[in-house]
Amino acid sequence: MRFVGVVFTIKAISGSPKDEDANNDAAVVGSNGQTYTSDVNSIAGYTDFSNGQINVAQGDSTKGAVTFQVPTGVKVSKVQWSASSGFGSTSQWTVR
């Protein structure tokens, strides 16, 4: 296994996020089709927000990293963000 980190910048456009936890909201999809959830280890130079909790005032932004353990040889093909721990809308980005 190896550690992979994804850095997110969260901007509170209207209001501030309530009860959002980056460690529950973020996931990565590997080249093997498997989805990997967060591993609560930190990455040098970045915070894990506040133990995953996102605290940002309306109009401001904050940056933090979420880590994942992915098998060696498996590439990250997609990054997902599912608001409200998967009960909200999901955004997905392709990694090239």
Coordinates of N, CA, C and O in Angstrom, one line a residue:
M1 N 0.8 -1.2 0.0 CA 0.0 0.0 0.0 C 0.9 1.2 0.0 O 2.0 1.2 0.5
R2 N 0.3 2.3 -0.5 CA 1.0 3.6 -0.5 C 0.0 4.7 -0.1 O -1.2 4.5 -0.3
F3 N 0.5 5.8 0.3 CA -0.3 6.9 0.7 C -0.4 7.9 -0.5 O 0.5 8.1 -1.2
V4 N -1.7 8.3 -0.7 CA -2.0 9.3 -1.8 C -2.7 10.5 -1.1 O -3.6 10.2 -0.2
G5 N -2.3 11.7 -1.4 CA -3.0 12.8 -0.8 C -3.7 13.7 -1.9 O -3.2 13.8 -3.0
V6 N -4.9 14.2 -1.5 CA -5.6 15.1 -2.4 C -5.8 16.4 -1.6 O -6.3 16.3 -0.5
V7 N -5.4 17.5 -2.2 CA -5.6 18.8 -1.6 C -6.8 19.5 -2.1 O -7.0 19.6 -3.4
F8 N -7.7 19.9 -1.2 CA -8.9 20.5 -1.6 C -8.9 22.0 -1.1 O -8.4 22.2 0.0
T9 N -9.4 22.9 -1.9 CA -9.7 24.2 -1.4 C -11.2 24.4 -1.4 O -11.9 24.2 -2.4
I10 N -11.7 24.7 -0.2 CA -13.2 24.9 0.0 C -13.5 26.3 0.1 O -12.9 27.0 1.0
K11 N -14.4 26.9 -0.7 CA -14.8 28.2 -0.6 C -16.3 28.3 -0.3 O -17.1 27.6 -0.9
A12 N -16.6 29.0 0.8 CA -18.0 29.1 1.2 C -18.7 30.3 0.5 O -18.5 31.4 0.8
I13 N -19.3 29.9 -0.6 CA -19.9 30.9 -1.5 C -21.2 31.5 -0.8 O -21.4 32.7 -0.8
S14 N -22.1 30.7 -0.3 CA -23.3 31.2 0.3 C -23.4 30.5 1.7 O -23.8 29.3 1.7
G15 N -23.2 31.2 2.7 CA -23.2 30.5 4.1 C -21.9 29.8 4.3 O -20.9 30.0 3.6
S16 N -21.9 29.1 5.4 CA -20.7 28.3 5.7 C -21.1 26.8 5.9 O -22.2 26.5 6.3
P17 N -20.2 25.9 5.5 CA -20.5 24.5 5.6 C -20.9 24.1 7.0 O -20.2 24.5 8.0
K18 N -21.9 23.4 7.1 CA -22.4 22.9 8.5 C -22.2 21.4 8.5 O -22.7 20.6 7.6
D19 N -21.5 20.9 9.5 CA -21.3 19.4 9.7 C -20.7 18.7 8.5 O -20.9 17.6 8.3
E20 N -19.8 19.4 7.8 CA -19.1 18.8 6.7 C -17.8 18.3 7.2 O -17.0 19.0 7.9
D21 N -17.5 17.0 6.8 CA -16.2 16.4 7.2 C -15.5 15.9 6.0 O -16.0 15.0 5.3
A22 N -14.4 16.5 5.7 CA -13.6 16.1 4.4 C -13.3 14.7 4.4 O -13.3 14.1 3.3
N23 N -13.0 14.1 5.6 CA -12.6 12.7 5.6 C -13.8 11.8 5.2 O -13.6 10.7 4.8
N24 N -15.0 12.2 5.4 CA -16.2 11.4 5.1 C -16.7 11.8 3.6 O -17.3 11.0 3.0
D25 N -16.4 13.0 3.2 CA -16.9 13.5 1.9 C -16.0 13.1 0.7 O -16.5 12.9 -0.4
A26 N -14.7 12.9 0.9 CA -13.8 12.6 -0.2 C -13.5 11.1 -0.3 O -13.5 10.4 0.6
A27 N -13.3 10.8 -1.6 CA -12.9 9.4 -1.9 C -12.1 9.5 -3.2 O -12.2 10.4 -4.0
V28 N -11.4 8.4 -3.5 CA -10.7 8.3 -4.8 C -11.1 7.0 -5.4 O -11.4 6.0 -4.7
V29 N -11.1 6.9 -6.7 CA -11.3 5.7 -7.5 C -10.0 5.3 -8.1 O -9.4 6.1 -8.8
G30 N -9.7 4.0 -8.0 CA -8.4 3.5 -8.5 C -8.6 3.0 -9.9 O -9.7 2.8 -10.4
S31 N -7.5 2.8 -10.6 CA -7.5 2.3 -12.0 C -8.1 0.9 -12.0 O -8.5 0.4 -13.1
N32 N -8.2 0.2 -10.9 CA -8.8 -1.1 -10.7 C -10.3 -1.0 -10.5 O -11.0 -2.0 -10.3
G33 N -10.9 0.2 -10.5 CA -12.3 0.4 -10.3 C -12.8 0.4 -8.9 O -14.0 0.7 -8.6
Q34 N -11.9 0.2 -7.9 CA -12.2 0.2 -6.5 C -12.3 1.6 -6.0 O -11.5 2.5 -6.4
T35 N -13.2 1.9 -5.1 CA -13.3 3.2 -4.4 C -12.5 3.1 -3.1 O -12.8 2.1 -2.3
Y36 N -11.7 4.1 -2.8 CA -10.9 4.1 -1.5 C -11.4 5.3 -0.7 O -11.4 6.4 -1.2
T37 N -11.7 5.0 0.6 CA -12.1 6.1 1.5 C -10.9 6.6 2.2 O -9.8 6.0 2.2
S38 N -11.1 7.7 3.0 CA -9.9 8.3 3.6 C -9.2 7.5 4.6 O -9.8 6.6 5.3
D39 N -8.0 7.8 4.8 CA -7.1 7.3 5.9 C -6.7 8.5 6.7 O -6.1 9.4 6.1
V40 N -7.0 8.6 7.9 CA -6.8 9.8 8.7 C -5.4 10.1 9.1 O -5.1 10.3 10.2
N41 N -4.4 10.0 8.1 CA -3.0 10.4 8.4 C -2.8 11.7 7.7 O -3.6 12.1 6.8
S42 N -1.9 12.4 8.2 CA -1.6 13.8 7.7 C -0.5 13.7 6.7 O 0.3 12.8 6.6
I43 N -0.4 14.8 5.9 CA 0.6 15.0 4.9 C 1.4 16.2 5.2 O 0.8 17.3 5.5
A44 N 2.7 16.1 5.2 CA 3.5 17.3 5.5 C 3.2 18.5 4.7 O 3.0 18.4 3.5
G45 N 3.0 19.6 5.4 CA 2.7 20.9 4.7 C 1.3 21.2 4.6 O 0.9 22.3 4.2
Y46 N 0.4 20.3 5.0 CA -1.1 20.5 4.9 C -1.8 20.1 6.2 O -1.3 19.1 6.8
T47 N -2.8 20.7 6.5 CA -3.7 20.3 7.6 C -4.7 19.3 7.0 O -5.0 19.3 5.8
D48 N -5.3 18.6 7.9 CA -6.5 17.8 7.6 C -7.7 18.6 8.0 O -8.6 18.1 8.7
F49 N -7.8 19.8 7.5 CA -8.8 20.8 7.9 C -8.7 20.8 9.5 O -7.7 21.2 10.0
S50 N -9.7 20.5 10.2 CA -9.7 20.4 11.6 C -10.1 19.0 12.0 O -11.3 18.8 12.3
N51 N -9.2 18.0 11.9 CA -9.6 16.6 12.0 C -10.7 16.2 11.1 O -11.6 15.5 11.4
G52 N -10.7 16.8 9.9 CA -11.7 16.5 8.9 C -12.8 17.6 8.8 O -13.4 17.8 7.8
Q53 N -13.1 18.2 10.0 CA -14.2 19.2 10.0 C -13.8 20.5 9.2 O -12.7 21.0 9.4
I54 N -14.7 20.9 8.4 CA -14.4 22.1 7.6 C -15.1 23.3 8.2 O -16.3 23.3 8.5
N55 N -14.2 24.3 8.6 CA -14.7 25.5 9.2 C -14.2 26.7 8.4 O -13.0 27.0 8.3
V56 N -15.2 27.3 7.7 CA -14.9 28.5 6.9 C -16.1 29.4 6.8 O -17.2 29.0 6.7
A57 N -15.8 30.7 7.0 CA -16.9 31.7 7.0 C -17.3 32.0 5.5 O -16.5 31.9 4.6
Q58 N -18.5 32.5 5.4 CA -19.1 32.8 4.1 C -18.1 33.8 3.4 O -17.6 34.8 4.0
G59 N -17.8 33.5 2.1 CA -16.9 34.4 1.3 C -15.4 34.0 1.5 O -14.6 34.5 0.7
D60 N -15.1 33.3 2.5 CA -13.7 32.9 2.7 C -13.4 31.5 2.1 O -14.4 30.8 1.7
S61 N -12.2 31.1 2.1 CA -11.8 29.7 1.7 C -10.8 29.1 2.6 O -10.1 29.8 3.4
T62 N -10.7 27.8 2.6 CA -9.7 27.1 3.4 C -9.2 25.9 2.6 O -9.8 25.5 1.7
K63 N -8.0 25.5 2.9 CA -7.3 24.4 2.2 C -6.9 23.4 3.1 O -6.4 23.6 4.2
G64 N -7.0 22.1 2.7 CA -6.6 21.0 3.5 C -6.4 19.8 2.6 O -6.8 19.7 1.5
A65 N -5.8 18.7 3.2 CA -5.5 17.5 2.4 C -6.2 16.3 3.1 O -6.4 16.3 4.3
V66 N -6.7 15.4 2.2 CA -7.3 14.2 2.7 C -6.3 13.1 2.1 O -5.9 13.1 1.0
T67 N -6.0 12.1 3.0 CA -5.1 11.0 2.6 C -5.9 9.7 2.3 O -6.9 9.5 2.9
F68 N -5.3 8.9 1.5 CA -5.9 7.6 1.2 C -4.8 6.6 1.1 O -3.6 6.9 0.8
Q69 N -5.1 5.3 1.4 CA -4.1 4.2 1.2 C -4.6 3.5 -0.1 O -5.7 3.0 -0.1
V70 N -3.7 3.4 -1.1 CA -4.0 2.8 -2.4 C -3.0 1.8 -2.6 O -1.8 2.0 -2.4
P71 N -3.3 0.6 -3.1 CA -2.3 -0.4 -3.4 C -1.3 0.1 -4.4 O -1.6 0.8 -5.3
T72 N 0.0 -0.3 -4.2 CA 1.0 0.0 -5.1 C 0.7 -0.6 -6.5 O 0.2 -1.7 -6.6
G73 N 0.9 0.2 -7.5 CA 0.5 -0.3 -8.8 C -0.8 0.2 -9.3 O -1.1 0.1 -10.5
V74 N -1.7 0.6 -8.4 CA -3.0 1.2 -8.7 C -2.9 2.7 -8.8 O -2.4 3.3 -7.9
K75 N -3.3 3.2 -9.9 CA -3.3 4.7 -10.1 C -4.6 5.3 -9.7 O -5.7 4.6 -9.9
V76 N -4.6 6.5 -9.2 CA -5.9 7.2 -8.9 C -6.4 7.7 -10.2 O -5.7 8.4 -11.0
S77 N -7.6 7.3 -10.6 CA -8.2 7.7 -11.8 C -9.3 8.8 -11.7 O -9.5 9.6 -12.6
K78 N -9.9 8.8 -10.5 CA -10.9 9.8 -10.2 C -10.9 10.3 -8.7 O -10.5 9.5 -7.9
V79 N -11.2 11.5 -8.5 CA -11.4 12.0 -7.2 C -12.9 12.4 -7.0 O -13.5 13.0 -7.9
Q80 N -13.5 12.0 -5.9 CA -14.9 12.3 -5.7 C -15.1 13.1 -4.4 O -14.3 12.9 -3.5
W81 N -16.1 13.9 -4.4 CA -16.5 14.7 -3.2 C -18.0 14.5 -3.1 O -18.8 15.0 -4.0
S82 N -18.5 13.9 -2.1 CA -19.9 13.7 -1.8 C -20.3 14.5 -0.6 O -20.0 14.1 0.5
A83 N -21.0 15.6 -0.8 CA -21.4 16.4 0.4 C -22.2 15.7 1.4 O -22.9 14.7 1.0
S84 N -22.2 16.1 2.6 CA -23.0 15.5 3.7 C -22.8 14.1 3.9 O -23.7 13.3 4.0
S85 N -21.5 13.7 3.8 CA -21.0 12.3 4.0 C -21.7 11.3 3.1 O -22.1 10.2 3.4
G86 N -21.9 11.8 1.8 CA -22.5 10.9 0.8 C -24.0 11.1 0.6 O -24.6 10.5 -0.3
F87 N -24.6 11.9 1.5 CA -26.1 12.1 1.3 C -26.4 13.3 0.5 O -27.6 13.6 0.3
G88 N -25.4 14.1 0.1 CA -25.6 15.3 -0.7 C -25.2 15.0 -2.1 O -25.0 13.9 -2.6
S89 N -25.0 16.1 -2.9 CA -24.6 16.0 -4.3 C -23.1 15.5 -4.4 O -22.4 15.8 -3.5
T90 N -22.8 14.8 -5.4 CA -21.4 14.3 -5.7 C -20.8 15.0 -6.8 O -21.4 15.2 -7.9
S91 N -19.6 15.5 -6.7 CA -18.7 16.0 -7.7 C -17.6 15.0 -8.0 O -17.1 14.3 -7.1
Q92 N -17.2 14.9 -9.2 CA -16.1 14.0 -9.6 C -15.2 14.6 -10.6 O -15.6 15.3 -11.5
W93 N -13.9 14.4 -10.4 CA -12.9 14.9 -11.3 C -12.0 13.7 -11.8 O -11.6 12.9 -11.0
T94 N -11.7 13.7 -13.1 CA -10.8 12.7 -13.6 C -9.4 13.1 -13.4 O -9.0 14.3 -13.6
V95 N -8.5 12.2 -13.0 CA -7.1 12.4 -12.8 C -6.4 11.9 -14.0 O -6.6 10.8 -14.4
R96 N -5.5 12.8 -14.6 CA -4.7 12.3 -15.8 C -3.3 12.2 -15.4 O -2.7 12.8 -14.7

